[in-house]
XYZ file of C-alpha atoms in Angstrom:
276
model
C 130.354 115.866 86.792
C 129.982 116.505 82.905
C 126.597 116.661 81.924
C 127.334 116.856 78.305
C 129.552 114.882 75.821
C 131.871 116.530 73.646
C 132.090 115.366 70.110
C 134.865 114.939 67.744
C 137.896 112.531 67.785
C 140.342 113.757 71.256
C 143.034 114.585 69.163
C 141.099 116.927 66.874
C 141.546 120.694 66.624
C 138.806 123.033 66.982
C 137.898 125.364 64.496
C 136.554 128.172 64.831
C 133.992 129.335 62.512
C 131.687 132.366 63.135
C 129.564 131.358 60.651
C 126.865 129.054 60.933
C 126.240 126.468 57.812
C 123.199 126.282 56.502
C 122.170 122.778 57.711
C 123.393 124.317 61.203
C 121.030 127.309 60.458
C 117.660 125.060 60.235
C 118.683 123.318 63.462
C 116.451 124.375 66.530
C 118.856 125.549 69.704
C 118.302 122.829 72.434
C 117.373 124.229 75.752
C 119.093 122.504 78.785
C 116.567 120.969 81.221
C 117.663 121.142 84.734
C 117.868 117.469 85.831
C 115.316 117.249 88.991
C 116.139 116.101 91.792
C 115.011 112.306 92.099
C 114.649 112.201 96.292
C 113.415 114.864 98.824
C 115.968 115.749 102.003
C 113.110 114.437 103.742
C 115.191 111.178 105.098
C 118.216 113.314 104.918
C 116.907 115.568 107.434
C 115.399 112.580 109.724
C 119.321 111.210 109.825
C 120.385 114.351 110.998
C 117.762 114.134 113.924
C 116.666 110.822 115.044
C 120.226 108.840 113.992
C 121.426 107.324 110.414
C 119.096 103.766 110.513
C 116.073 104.959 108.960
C 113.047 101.958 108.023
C 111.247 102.826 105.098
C 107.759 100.868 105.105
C 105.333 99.973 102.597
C 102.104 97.521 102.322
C 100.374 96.039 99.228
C 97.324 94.645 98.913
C 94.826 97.061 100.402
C 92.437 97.113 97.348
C 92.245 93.027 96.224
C 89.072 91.695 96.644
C 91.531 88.379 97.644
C 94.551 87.234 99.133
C 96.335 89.259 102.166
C 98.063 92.575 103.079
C 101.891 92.215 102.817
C 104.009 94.989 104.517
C 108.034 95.400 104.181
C 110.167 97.524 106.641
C 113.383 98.108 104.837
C 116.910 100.308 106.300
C 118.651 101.112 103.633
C 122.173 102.086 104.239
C 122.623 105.670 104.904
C 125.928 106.636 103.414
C 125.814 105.009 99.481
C 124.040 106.291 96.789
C 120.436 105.284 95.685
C 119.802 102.165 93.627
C 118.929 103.508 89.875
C 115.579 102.907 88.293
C 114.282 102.283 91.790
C 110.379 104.293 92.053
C 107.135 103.502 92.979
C 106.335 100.268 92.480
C 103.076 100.813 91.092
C 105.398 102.350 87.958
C 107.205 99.704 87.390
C 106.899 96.383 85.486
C 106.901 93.159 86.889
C 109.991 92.250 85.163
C 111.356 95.571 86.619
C 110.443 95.478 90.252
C 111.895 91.705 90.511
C 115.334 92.739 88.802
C 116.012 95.730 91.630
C 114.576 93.773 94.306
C 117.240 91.712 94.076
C 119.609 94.566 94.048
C 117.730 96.321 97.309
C 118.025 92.832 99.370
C 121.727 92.364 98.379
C 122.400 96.281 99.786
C 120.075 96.273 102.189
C 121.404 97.119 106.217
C 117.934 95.038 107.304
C 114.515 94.481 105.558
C 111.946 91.834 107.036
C 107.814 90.973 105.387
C 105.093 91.461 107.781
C 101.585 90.163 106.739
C 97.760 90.025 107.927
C 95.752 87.151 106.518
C 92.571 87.274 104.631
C 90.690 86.478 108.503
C 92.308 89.187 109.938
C 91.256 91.078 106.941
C 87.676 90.363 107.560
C 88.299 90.521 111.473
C 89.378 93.765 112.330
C 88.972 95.641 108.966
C 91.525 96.491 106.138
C 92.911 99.162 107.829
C 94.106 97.570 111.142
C 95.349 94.732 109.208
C 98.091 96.832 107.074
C 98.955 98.487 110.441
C 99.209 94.995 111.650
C 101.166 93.503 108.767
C 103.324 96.904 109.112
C 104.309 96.298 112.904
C 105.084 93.165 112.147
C 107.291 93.773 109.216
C 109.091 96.021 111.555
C 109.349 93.723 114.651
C 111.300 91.064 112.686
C 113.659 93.292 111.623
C 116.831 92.175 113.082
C 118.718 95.585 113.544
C 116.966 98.450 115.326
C 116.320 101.212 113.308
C 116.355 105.163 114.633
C 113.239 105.954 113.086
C 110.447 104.643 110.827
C 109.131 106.686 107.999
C 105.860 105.380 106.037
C 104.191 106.168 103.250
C 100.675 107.710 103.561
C 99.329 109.260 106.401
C 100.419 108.939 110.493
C 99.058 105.073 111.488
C 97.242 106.600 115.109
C 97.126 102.533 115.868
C 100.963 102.089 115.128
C 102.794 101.719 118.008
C 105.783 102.955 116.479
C 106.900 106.332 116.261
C 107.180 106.726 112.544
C 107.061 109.726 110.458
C 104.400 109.494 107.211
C 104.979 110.940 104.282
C 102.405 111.676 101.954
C 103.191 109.740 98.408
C 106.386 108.819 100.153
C 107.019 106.120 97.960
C 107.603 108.159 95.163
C 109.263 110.783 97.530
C 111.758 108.510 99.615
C 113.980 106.159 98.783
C 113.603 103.567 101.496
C 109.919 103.683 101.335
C 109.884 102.930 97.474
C 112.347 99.953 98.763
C 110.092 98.729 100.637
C 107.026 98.614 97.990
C 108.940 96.962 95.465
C 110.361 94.219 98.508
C 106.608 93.821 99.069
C 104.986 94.178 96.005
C 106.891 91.074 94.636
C 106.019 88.867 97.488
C 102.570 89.579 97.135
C 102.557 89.033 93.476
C 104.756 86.062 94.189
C 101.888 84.582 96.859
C 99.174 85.209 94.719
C 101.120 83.281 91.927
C 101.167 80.109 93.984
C 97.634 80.622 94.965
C 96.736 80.355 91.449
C 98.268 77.025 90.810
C 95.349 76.066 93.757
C 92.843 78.082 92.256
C 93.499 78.514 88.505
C 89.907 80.271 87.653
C 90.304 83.330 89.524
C 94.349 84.075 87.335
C 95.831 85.344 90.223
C 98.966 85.048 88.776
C 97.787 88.507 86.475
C 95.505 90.158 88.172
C 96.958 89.637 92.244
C 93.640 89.249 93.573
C 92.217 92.845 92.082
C 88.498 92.862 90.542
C 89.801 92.324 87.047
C 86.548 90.710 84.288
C 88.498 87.490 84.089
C 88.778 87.353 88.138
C 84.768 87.995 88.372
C 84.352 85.427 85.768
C 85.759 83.051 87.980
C 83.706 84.169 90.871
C 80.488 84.118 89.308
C 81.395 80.650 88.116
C 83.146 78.874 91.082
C 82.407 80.755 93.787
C 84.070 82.279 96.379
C 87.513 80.241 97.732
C 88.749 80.880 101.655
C 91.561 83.506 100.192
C 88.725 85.950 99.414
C 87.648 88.939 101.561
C 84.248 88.441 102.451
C 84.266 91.374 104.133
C 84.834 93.421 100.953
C 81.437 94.674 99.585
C 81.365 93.095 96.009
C 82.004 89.549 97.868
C 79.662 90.254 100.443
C 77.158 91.136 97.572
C 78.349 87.721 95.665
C 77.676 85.799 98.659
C 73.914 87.124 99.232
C 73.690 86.134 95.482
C 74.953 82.447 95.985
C 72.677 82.460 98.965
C 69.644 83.361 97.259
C 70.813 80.879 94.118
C 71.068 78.193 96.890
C 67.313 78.536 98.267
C 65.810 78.919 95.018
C 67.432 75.596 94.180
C 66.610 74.014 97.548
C 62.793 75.315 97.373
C 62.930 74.142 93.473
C 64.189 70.880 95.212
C 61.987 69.960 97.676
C 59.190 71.146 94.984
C 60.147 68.418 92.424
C 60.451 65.947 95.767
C 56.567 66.720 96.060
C 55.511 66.210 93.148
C 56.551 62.958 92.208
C 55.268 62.109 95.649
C 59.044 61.315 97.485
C 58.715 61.527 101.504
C 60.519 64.012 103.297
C 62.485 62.870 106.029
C 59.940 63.538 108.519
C 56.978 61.654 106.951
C 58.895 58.177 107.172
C 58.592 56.204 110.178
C 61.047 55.661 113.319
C 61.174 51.771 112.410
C 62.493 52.583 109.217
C 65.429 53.678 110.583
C 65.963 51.658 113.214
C 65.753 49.069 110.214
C 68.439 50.972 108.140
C 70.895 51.117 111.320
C 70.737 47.425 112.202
């Protein structure tokens, strides 16, 4: 393939002149860059041994202080060329990651969304739920894949035999797939859970501690798509707590003082009386 473009009209003869004008002269030489090499052989080699279906899986969502874990397994097919502009999805703009995952669903062999709700996230910690939202991204798929490769480290709770690759979604095609797949369902959940919950703007900041997100915490509260478990909303909640007694003790103070009974003062007739 020609990596440079000729100039000049195609019927034009060349001339040759040995020496250099002076506009030519003041010009700096430009070195040629060797183009790197977007993807490793690292799911090259895996084709070669475990067999050509190879699932790339990703999660999103691990640092939100709301909203779940979303995992996508993704198999790519093995003998066309990589989609261009596909990366990380973390480098990419919304606008971006929803154009090519259009593209990656339309050339896809398989992909399938696994997820592990905000309970879960609070049940069995943040780490078994991606592993969780992971296997079941890769149980729905509807073709069998040779091999799984994820990005990160080896899952010891995954019972899949997958291969993890370190930055993989920056390294390996199908794994940067399946970020972008996931990374716009998440975005695209946390987008409708805004229209329920419009103080917390989901819809920019997916759930991450952004000012405008703890301004809407600190105002409203905390909402059932929030991670309790996650030590900022655990620390919010002991707040709201302590708010909430000092307001009951403030309570039952002004109660005293302008001499209203409490509940257990008043007599049994009374409500007998109320009941009838």
């Amino acid at each position: 393939m020609q990596d440079e473009v000729e100039s000049g009209s195609p019927n034009s003869t060349p001339v040759s002149d040995p020496t250099p004008s002076p506009n030519e002269q003041l010009k700096p030489r430009r070195r040629r860059v060797p183009r790197r090499k977007r993807w490793t052989t690292i799911e090259r080699d895996l084709r070669l041994e475990k067999g050509p279906l190879l699932a790339g899986v990703d999660e999103v969502g691990r640092g939100p202080i709301a909203g779940p874990v979303v995992a996508c397994a993704v198999i790519m097919p093995p003998d066309t060329r990589a989609i261009a502009g596909v990366d990380d999805s973390k480098l990419l703009t919304h606008d971006q990651r929803v154009r090519l995952a259009v593209k990656i669903r339309e050339r896809a062999v398989a992909f399938a969304i696994g997820a592990a709700s905000v309970r879960e996230i609070d049940t069995i910690n943040i780490y078994q739920a991606s592993v969780l939202a992971m296997q079941r991204a890769l149980t729905r798929l509807r073709v069998k894949p040779d091999h799984v490769v994820i990005d990160g480290r080896a899952m010891r709770t995954l019972p899949i035999a997958h291969t993890a690759v370190v930055r993989g979604d920056r390294r390996c095609f199908s794994i940067a797939c399946a970020s972008i797949l996931a990374k716009v369902t998440r975005d695209l959940l946390m987008t409708r859970l805004a229209q329920r919950y419009p103080q917390y703007i989901w819809d920019h900041n997916a759930g991450y501690t952004t000012r405008e997100h703890v301004v809407g915490l600190t105002s409203y509260g905390i909402t059932p798509h929030h991670r309790k478990s996650f030590c900022r909303i655990s620390d919010l909640l002991l707040e709201l707590q302590h708010q909430s007694e000092l307001d009951d003790h403030e309570q039952q103070q002004v109660l005293a003082d302008v001499g209203i009974p409490d509940e257990d003062d008043v007599e049994d007739d009374y409500f007998e009386d109320a009941d009838a």
